[in-house]
Coordinates of C-alpha atoms in Angstrom, one line a residue:
Chain T
M201 CA 40.8 11.1 55.3
V202 CA 37.2 10.9 54.5
L203 CA 35.4 8.0 56.2
L204 CA 31.9 6.7 56.1
V205 CA 30.8 4.4 58.9
H206 CA 28.1 2.3 57.3
H207 CA 26.4 -1.0 56.8
P208 CA 25.2 -2.5 53.5
V209 CA 21.7 -3.1 54.9
S210 CA 21.4 0.3 56.4
P211 CA 19.3 2.3 53.9
F212 CA 20.5 5.7 55.1
S213 CA 24.1 4.5 54.7
R214 CA 23.3 3.6 51.1
K215 CA 21.8 7.0 50.7
I216 CA 25.0 8.8 51.8
R217 CA 27.2 6.4 49.7
M218 CA 25.2 7.4 46.6
I219 CA 25.5 11.1 47.5
L220 CA 29.2 10.8 47.9
A221 CA 29.5 9.0 44.6
E222 CA 27.3 11.6 42.8
K223 CA 29.6 14.3 44.2
K224 CA 32.6 12.3 43.1
M225 CA 34.2 12.3 46.5
L226 CA 36.6 9.6 47.4
F227 CA 36.0 7.9 50.8
V228 CA 36.9 4.9 52.9
L229 CA 34.1 2.7 54.2
R230 CA 34.1 1.1 57.7
E231 CA 31.4 -1.4 58.6
E232 CA 29.4 -1.3 61.8
L233 CA 26.4 -3.4 62.8
P234 CA 23.2 -1.2 62.9
W235 CA 21.5 -3.7 65.3
E236 CA 24.4 -3.8 67.8
P237 CA 26.1 -0.4 68.0
S238 CA 29.7 -0.8 69.3
D239 CA 31.3 1.6 71.8
E240 CA 33.3 3.1 69.0
L241 CA 30.1 3.9 67.1
L242 CA 28.4 5.4 70.2
K243 CA 31.5 7.6 70.7
L244 CA 31.0 9.0 67.1
N245 CA 27.3 9.1 67.3
P246 CA 25.6 8.9 70.7
A247 CA 22.3 7.9 69.0
G248 CA 24.1 4.7 67.9
T249 CA 22.7 5.0 64.4
L250 CA 24.3 4.8 61.0
P251 CA 25.7 6.4 58.9
V252 CA 28.4 8.6 60.4
F253 CA 30.7 10.7 58.2
V254 CA 34.2 11.7 59.4
Y255 CA 36.4 14.2 57.7
D256 CA 39.6 15.9 59.0
G257 CA 38.8 14.4 62.4
K258 CA 35.4 16.1 62.4
V259 CA 32.2 14.1 62.8
V260 CA 28.9 14.5 61.1
A261 CA 26.3 12.1 62.4
G262 CA 23.0 10.9 61.0
N263 CA 21.1 10.9 57.8
Y264 CA 19.6 14.4 58.1
A265 CA 22.9 16.1 59.1
I266 CA 25.1 14.4 56.6
T267 CA 22.7 14.9 53.7
E268 CA 22.4 18.6 54.2
F269 CA 26.1 19.0 55.1
L270 CA 27.3 17.4 51.9
E271 CA 25.1 19.6 49.8
E272 CA 26.4 22.7 51.6
A273 CA 30.0 21.6 51.6
C274 CA 30.1 20.3 48.0
P275 CA 27.6 22.3 46.0
D276 CA 29.0 20.9 42.7
N277 CA 26.8 18.3 41.1
P278 CA 23.8 19.6 43.2
L279 CA 21.2 17.1 44.4
F280 CA 18.7 19.7 45.4
P281 CA 17.0 21.9 42.9
K282 CA 17.7 25.7 43.0
E283 CA 14.2 27.0 43.2
I284 CA 12.9 27.2 46.8
Q285 CA 9.5 25.6 46.1
A286 CA 11.1 22.8 44.2
R287 CA 13.5 22.2 47.1
A288 CA 10.5 21.9 49.4
E289 CA 8.9 19.3 47.1
T290 CA 12.2 17.4 47.0
R291 CA 12.4 17.4 50.8
R292 CA 8.8 16.4 51.1
L293 CA 9.6 13.2 49.1
C294 CA 12.7 12.6 51.1
E295 CA 10.7 12.6 54.3
W296 CA 8.1 10.3 52.5
F297 CA 10.8 7.7 52.0
D298 CA 13.0 8.3 55.0
D299 CA 10.1 8.2 57.4
K300 CA 6.9 6.8 55.9
F301 CA 8.3 4.2 53.5
Y302 CA 10.9 3.2 56.1
S303 CA 8.4 2.6 58.9
E304 CA 5.6 1.2 56.8
V305 CA 7.6 -1.0 54.4
F306 CA 11.3 -1.2 55.0
R307 CA 11.3 -2.0 58.7
N308 CA 8.6 -4.7 58.3
I309 CA 10.3 -6.5 55.5
V310 CA 14.0 -6.0 56.1
S311 CA 14.0 -6.2 59.9
E312 CA 12.1 -9.4 59.7
K313 CA 14.0 -11.0 56.9
I314 CA 17.6 -9.8 57.5
Y315 CA 18.1 -8.1 60.9
K316 CA 16.3 -10.9 62.7
R317 CA 18.4 -13.5 61.0
F318 CA 21.6 -11.9 62.3
I319 CA 20.3 -11.1 65.8
S320 CA 18.5 -14.2 66.8
N321 CA 18.4 -16.6 63.8
N322 CA 14.6 -16.6 64.2
S323 CA 12.4 -16.8 61.1
P324 CA 10.4 -13.8 60.1
N325 CA 7.0 -13.1 61.7
S326 CA 4.7 -13.7 58.8
K327 CA 2.1 -11.2 59.9
I328 CA 4.6 -8.3 60.0
L329 CA 6.1 -9.4 56.7
K330 CA 2.7 -9.5 55.1
L331 CA 1.9 -6.1 56.3
G332 CA 5.2 -4.8 54.9
L333 CA 4.5 -6.3 51.5
S334 CA 1.0 -5.0 51.4
N335 CA 2.2 -1.5 52.3
L336 CA 4.8 -1.9 49.6
S337 CA 2.1 -2.1 46.9
F338 CA 0.7 1.2 48.0
H339 CA 4.1 2.8 47.8
L340 CA 4.9 1.3 44.4
E341 CA 1.6 2.7 43.2
Y342 CA 2.7 6.2 44.4
I343 CA 6.1 5.9 42.8
D344 CA 4.5 4.7 39.6
W345 CA 2.1 7.7 39.7
L346 CA 5.0 10.1 40.2
A347 CA 7.1 8.5 37.5
E348 CA 4.3 8.7 35.0
R349 CA 4.1 12.4 35.5
R350 CA 7.8 13.4 36.0
K351 CA 11.1 12.3 34.6
Y352 CA 12.5 11.8 38.1
L353 CA 10.5 11.5 41.4
A354 CA 10.7 15.2 42.4
G355 CA 10.7 16.7 38.9
D356 CA 12.7 17.0 35.7
D357 CA 16.1 16.4 37.3
F358 CA 17.6 13.6 39.3
S359 CA 17.7 14.6 42.9
I360 CA 18.1 13.5 46.5
A361 CA 14.5 12.2 46.4
D362 CA 15.5 9.6 43.9
I363 CA 18.4 8.6 46.1
A364 CA 16.2 8.4 49.2
A365 CA 13.8 6.1 47.4
A366 CA 16.4 3.9 45.6
S367 CA 18.5 3.4 48.7
Q368 CA 15.6 1.6 50.4
L369 CA 14.1 -0.1 47.4
S370 CA 17.5 -1.6 46.4
I371 CA 17.7 -3.6 49.7
I372 CA 14.1 -4.9 49.2
D373 CA 15.0 -5.7 45.6
Y374 CA 18.0 -7.6 46.7
L375 CA 15.5 -9.9 48.5
G376 CA 13.5 -10.2 45.3
D377 CA 10.4 -8.7 46.9
I378 CA 9.5 -6.0 44.4
P379 CA 6.9 -6.9 41.8
W380 CA 8.3 -4.5 39.2
D381 CA 6.2 -5.9 36.4
G382 CA 3.0 -4.5 37.9
Y383 CA 4.4 -1.0 37.9
K384 CA 5.7 0.0 34.5
N385 CA 6.6 3.6 35.1
A386 CA 8.2 2.8 38.5
K387 CA 10.3 0.2 36.7
I388 CA 11.5 2.6 34.0
W389 CA 12.4 5.1 36.7
Y390 CA 14.3 2.5 38.7
S391 CA 16.2 1.3 35.6
K392 CA 17.4 4.9 35.1
I393 CA 18.7 5.0 38.7
K394 CA 20.3 1.6 38.3
S395 CA 22.3 2.7 35.3
R396 CA 23.9 5.7 37.1
P397 CA 27.6 5.2 37.9
S398 CA 26.9 6.2 41.5
F399 CA 24.7 3.1 41.9
K400 CA 27.3 0.6 40.7
D401 CA 28.9 0.1 44.1
I402 CA 25.5 -0.6 45.6
L403 CA 24.6 -3.2 43.0
N404 CA 27.9 -5.0 44.0
D405 CA 26.8 -5.2 47.6
T406 CA 26.4 -8.6 49.1
I407 CA 24.6 -9.5 52.4
K408 CA 26.3 -12.3 54.3
G409 CA 24.4 -15.6 53.9
I410 CA 21.8 -14.2 51.6
L411 CA 22.1 -14.5 47.8
P412 CA 20.7 -11.5 45.8
A413 CA 17.7 -12.0 43.6
K414 CA 18.8 -12.9 40.1
H415 CA 17.9 -9.6 38.6
Y416 CA 19.3 -7.5 41.4
A417 CA 22.4 -6.1 39.6
N418 CA 20.9 -6.6 36.1
L419 CA 20.2 -3.3 34.3
D420 CA 17.7 -5.0 32.1
F421 CA 15.4 -6.6 34.7
Chain Q
M60 CA -2.7 34.2 53.4
V61 CA -0.2 32.1 55.4
L62 CA -1.9 29.0 56.8
L63 CA -0.6 26.3 59.0
V64 CA -2.6 23.1 59.2
H65 CA -1.8 21.6 62.6
H66 CA -2.9 20.0 65.8
P67 CA -2.0 20.9 69.3
V68 CA -0.8 17.4 70.1
S69 CA 1.3 17.0 67.0
P70 CA 4.9 17.8 68.1
F71 CA 6.0 18.7 64.6
S72 CA 3.1 21.2 64.3
R73 CA 4.3 22.8 67.6
K74 CA 7.8 22.9 66.1
I75 CA 6.7 24.9 63.0
R76 CA 4.5 27.2 65.2
M77 CA 7.5 28.1 67.2
I78 CA 9.6 28.6 64.1
L79 CA 7.0 30.9 62.6
A80 CA 6.7 32.9 65.9
E81 CA 10.5 33.2 66.1
K82 CA 10.5 34.6 62.6
K83 CA 7.7 36.9 63.5
M84 CA 5.5 35.7 60.7
L85 CA 1.8 36.1 61.0
F86 CA -0.2 33.0 60.2
V87 CA -3.7 31.4 60.5
L88 CA -4.1 28.0 62.2
R89 CA -6.4 25.3 60.9
E90 CA -6.8 22.1 63.0
E91 CA -6.8 18.6 61.6
L92 CA -6.7 15.3 63.5
P93 CA -3.4 13.6 63.1
W94 CA -4.9 10.1 63.8
E95 CA -7.6 10.5 61.2
P96 CA -6.4 12.4 58.1
S97 CA -9.3 14.0 56.3
D98 CA -9.6 14.0 52.5
E99 CA -8.7 17.7 52.6
L100 CA -5.5 17.0 54.5
L101 CA -4.6 14.1 52.1
K102 CA -5.1 16.5 49.1
L103 CA -2.5 18.9 50.7
N104 CA -0.2 16.2 51.8
P105 CA -0.6 12.7 50.4
A106 CA 1.4 11.3 53.4
G107 CA -1.5 12.4 55.6
T108 CA 0.8 13.9 58.2
L109 CA 0.9 17.2 60.0
P110 CA 2.0 20.0 59.7
V111 CA 1.3 21.5 56.3
F112 CA 2.2 25.0 55.4
V113 CA 0.3 27.0 52.8
Y114 CA 1.3 30.4 51.4
D115 CA 0.1 32.1 48.2
G116 CA -1.7 29.0 47.3
K117 CA 1.5 27.0 47.4
V118 CA 1.9 24.0 49.7
V119 CA 4.9 22.8 51.7
A120 CA 4.3 19.6 53.5
G121 CA 5.9 17.9 56.4
N122 CA 8.3 18.7 59.2
Y123 CA 11.6 18.4 57.2
A124 CA 10.4 20.4 54.1
I125 CA 8.8 23.2 56.2
T126 CA 11.7 23.6 58.6
E127 CA 14.3 24.0 55.9
F128 CA 11.9 26.1 53.7
L129 CA 11.2 28.6 56.4
E130 CA 15.0 29.0 57.1
E131 CA 15.6 29.5 53.4
A132 CA 12.7 31.8 52.8
C133 CA 13.0 33.9 56.0
P134 CA 16.7 34.1 56.8
D135 CA 16.1 36.8 59.4
N136 CA 16.2 35.6 63.0
P137 CA 18.1 32.5 61.9
L138 CA 17.5 29.3 63.7
F139 CA 20.5 27.5 62.2
P140 CA 24.1 28.6 63.0
K141 CA 26.2 30.0 60.2
E142 CA 29.2 27.8 60.4
I143 CA 28.8 24.5 58.5
Q144 CA 30.0 22.1 61.3
A145 CA 27.8 23.8 63.8
R146 CA 24.9 23.4 61.4
A147 CA 25.6 19.7 61.2
E148 CA 25.6 19.4 65.0
T149 CA 22.3 21.3 65.1
R150 CA 20.8 19.0 62.6
R151 CA 22.2 15.9 64.4
L152 CA 20.2 17.0 67.5
C153 CA 17.1 17.7 65.5
E154 CA 17.2 14.2 64.1
W155 CA 17.8 13.0 67.7
F156 CA 14.5 14.5 68.8
D157 CA 12.5 14.2 65.6
D158 CA 13.3 10.5 65.2
K159 CA 14.8 8.9 68.3
F160 CA 13.0 10.8 71.1
Y161 CA 9.8 10.6 69.1
S162 CA 9.9 6.9 68.6
E163 CA 11.4 6.0 72.0
V164 CA 9.5 8.4 74.2
F165 CA 6.8 10.5 72.6
R166 CA 4.9 7.8 70.8
N167 CA 4.9 5.5 73.8
I168 CA 3.6 8.1 76.2
V169 CA 1.4 10.4 74.1
S170 CA -0.1 7.9 71.7
E171 CA -1.1 5.8 74.7
K172 CA -2.3 8.6 76.9
I173 CA -3.9 11.0 74.4
Y174 CA -4.3 9.6 70.9
K175 CA -5.8 6.3 72.2
R176 CA -8.3 8.3 74.3
F177 CA -9.6 10.1 71.2
I178 CA -9.5 7.1 68.9
S179 CA -10.9 4.3 71.0
N180 CA -11.4 5.7 74.5
N181 CA -9.3 2.7 75.7
S182 CA -7.0 3.1 78.6
P183 CA -3.2 3.2 78.0
N184 CA -1.3 0.0 77.8
S185 CA 0.8 0.1 81.0
K186 CA 3.7 -1.8 79.5
I187 CA 4.2 0.6 76.6
L188 CA 3.7 3.6 78.9
K189 CA 6.3 2.3 81.3
L190 CA 8.8 1.8 78.5
G191 CA 8.2 5.4 77.3
L192 CA 8.7 6.7 80.8
S193 CA 11.9 4.7 81.3
N194 CA 13.2 5.9 77.9
L195 CA 12.4 9.4 79.0
S196 CA 14.8 9.2 81.9
F197 CA 17.6 8.4 79.5
H198 CA 16.7 11.3 77.2
L199 CA 16.4 13.7 80.2
E200 CA 19.9 12.7 81.3
Y201 CA 21.2 13.5 77.8
I202 CA 19.5 16.9 77.7
D203 CA 20.9 17.5 81.2
W204 CA 24.4 16.6 80.0
L205 CA 24.1 18.9 77.0
A206 CA 22.6 21.7 79.1
E207 CA 25.4 21.5 81.6
R208 CA 28.0 22.0 78.9
R209 CA 26.2 24.4 76.6
K210 CA 24.0 27.5 76.9
Y211 CA 21.5 25.9 74.5
L212 CA 21.3 22.3 73.3
A213 CA 23.4 22.8 70.1
G214 CA 25.8 25.5 71.4
D215 CA 25.9 29.1 72.6
D216 CA 22.8 30.2 70.6
F217 CA 19.2 29.3 70.7
S218 CA 18.5 27.1 67.6
I219 CA 16.1 24.8 65.9
A220 CA 17.5 22.0 68.1
D221 CA 16.0 23.6 71.1
I222 CA 12.7 24.0 69.3
A223 CA 12.7 20.3 68.2
A224 CA 13.2 19.2 71.8
A225 CA 10.8 21.6 73.4
S226 CA 8.0 20.9 71.0
Q227 CA 7.9 17.3 72.1
L228 CA 8.8 17.8 75.8
S229 CA 6.0 20.4 76.2
I230 CA 3.3 17.9 75.3
I231 CA 4.6 15.4 77.8
D232 CA 5.0 18.2 80.4
Y233 CA 1.3 19.0 79.8
L234 CA 0.6 15.5 81.1
G235 CA 2.8 16.1 84.1
D236 CA 5.1 13.3 83.2
I237 CA 8.5 15.1 83.3
P238 CA 10.4 14.7 86.6
W239 CA 12.2 18.0 86.2
D240 CA 13.6 18.0 89.7
G241 CA 16.0 15.2 89.0
Y242 CA 17.5 17.1 86.1
K243 CA 18.7 20.6 87.3
N244 CA 20.4 21.7 84.1
A245 CA 17.7 20.4 81.8
K246 CA 15.2 22.4 84.0
I247 CA 17.2 25.6 83.7
W248 CA 17.4 25.1 79.9
Y249 CA 13.6 24.4 79.7
S250 CA 12.8 27.5 81.8
K251 CA 14.8 29.6 79.2
I252 CA 12.7 28.1 76.4
K253 CA 9.5 28.6 78.3
S254 CA 10.2 32.3 78.8
R255 CA 10.6 33.0 75.0
P256 CA 7.7 35.0 73.5
S257 CA 7.5 32.3 70.7
F258 CA 6.5 29.7 73.3
K259 CA 3.6 31.7 74.8
D260 CA 1.1 30.4 72.4
I261 CA 2.1 26.8 73.1
L262 CA 1.8 27.3 76.8
N263 CA -1.8 28.5 76.2
D264 CA -2.7 25.2 74.3
T265 CA -5.4 23.0 75.8
I266 CA -6.1 19.4 75.0
K267 CA -9.8 18.6 74.9
G268 CA -10.8 16.7 78.1
I269 CA -7.4 16.7 79.6
L270 CA -6.3 19.3 82.1
P271 CA -2.7 20.5 81.9
A272 CA -0.4 19.8 84.8
K273 CA -0.4 22.6 87.4
H274 CA 3.0 23.8 86.5
Y275 CA 2.6 23.5 82.7
A276 CA 2.4 27.2 81.8
N277 CA 4.2 28.4 84.9
L278 CA 7.6 30.0 84.1
D279 CA 8.8 29.2 87.7
F280 CA 8.1 25.4 87.9

């Protein structure tokens, strides 16, 4: 059995779900809370983080290890370019989203608006939220700049960089916090990602107690 | 020319310096301040982060991209195991150090004690520092646990996981903040890393205005 331990609000879980779907692998999902790692999760991944991938009783834990593992184990439908310098550019953008976007935007918005709600039922800290939204503008500008020059974020082909970006943006978009209309090229790029079959499952995600923005699953947004 | 844009207190710069030395590549170092990215650095890496690797006029930016690039471009003296599941375990540990150790330990100790000194000349926030040191105990226990069971952190062979760990630990050790005596196996492991020729250059590093702990460069500590 192929199992992915995940959570719908964990961006790196969404990333791996998209990779698995792009590679047309069948898998079973099991949900764990990212803000309260269970003993079972800690046994699979001592870091207590999501996602965790399990196949044939073997465990691959964490965003970095699973991403590279799936590309090595299932080279069909590749998500990294072949040429070495293009691979480096793709990984630079993955790090941009996995690290920079995550800490400057995602954490400030989603931890405040969603995680906090589940953990303490407290309302978001407006200062942190404002910082996240202001950082989001800078990142949307960068995505817009890339999408104006390239067909996909890392070049002519769809790649893991697009997945890294979309897996985080989609959660913020669920909350209705992305001002797409100010970023024409970014919007065109995101509509291409939204229409991929591998994104369908993510557009069907729901977050307990929070309704998605009206346009969330709409391909024409 | 092969150039590495780095800083002695940037752990990911140390990581790439060790990789380059393990792969016996000659390179030139150029220093940039990680807390104040110059226009020149931003041109090379729009994320403004260190390190950046430049060869034949081509740029590879960021920890993730450079690490994987160097393994692909220079497969001699490999730093990743061959077997796919062992590669996944190695990358899991890299993520442990690059992400978890960095945010729980490194940032709390080194940003407070070193970065702050350069940026504002303010003294460290004792609460943050205490948190970093308390988290350090947990991580040393984990390293000790691994080192008791394995010759190196990810298995029988020296790997990128050892480099990821040592590049951060060495900066904290410079400050004299690692209580090695409580962690016998971790200490034996670190003495093996210290005695590698690739670590020599790092043991010669100095940080402006801060003297290294007496044992910092001592192989018998």
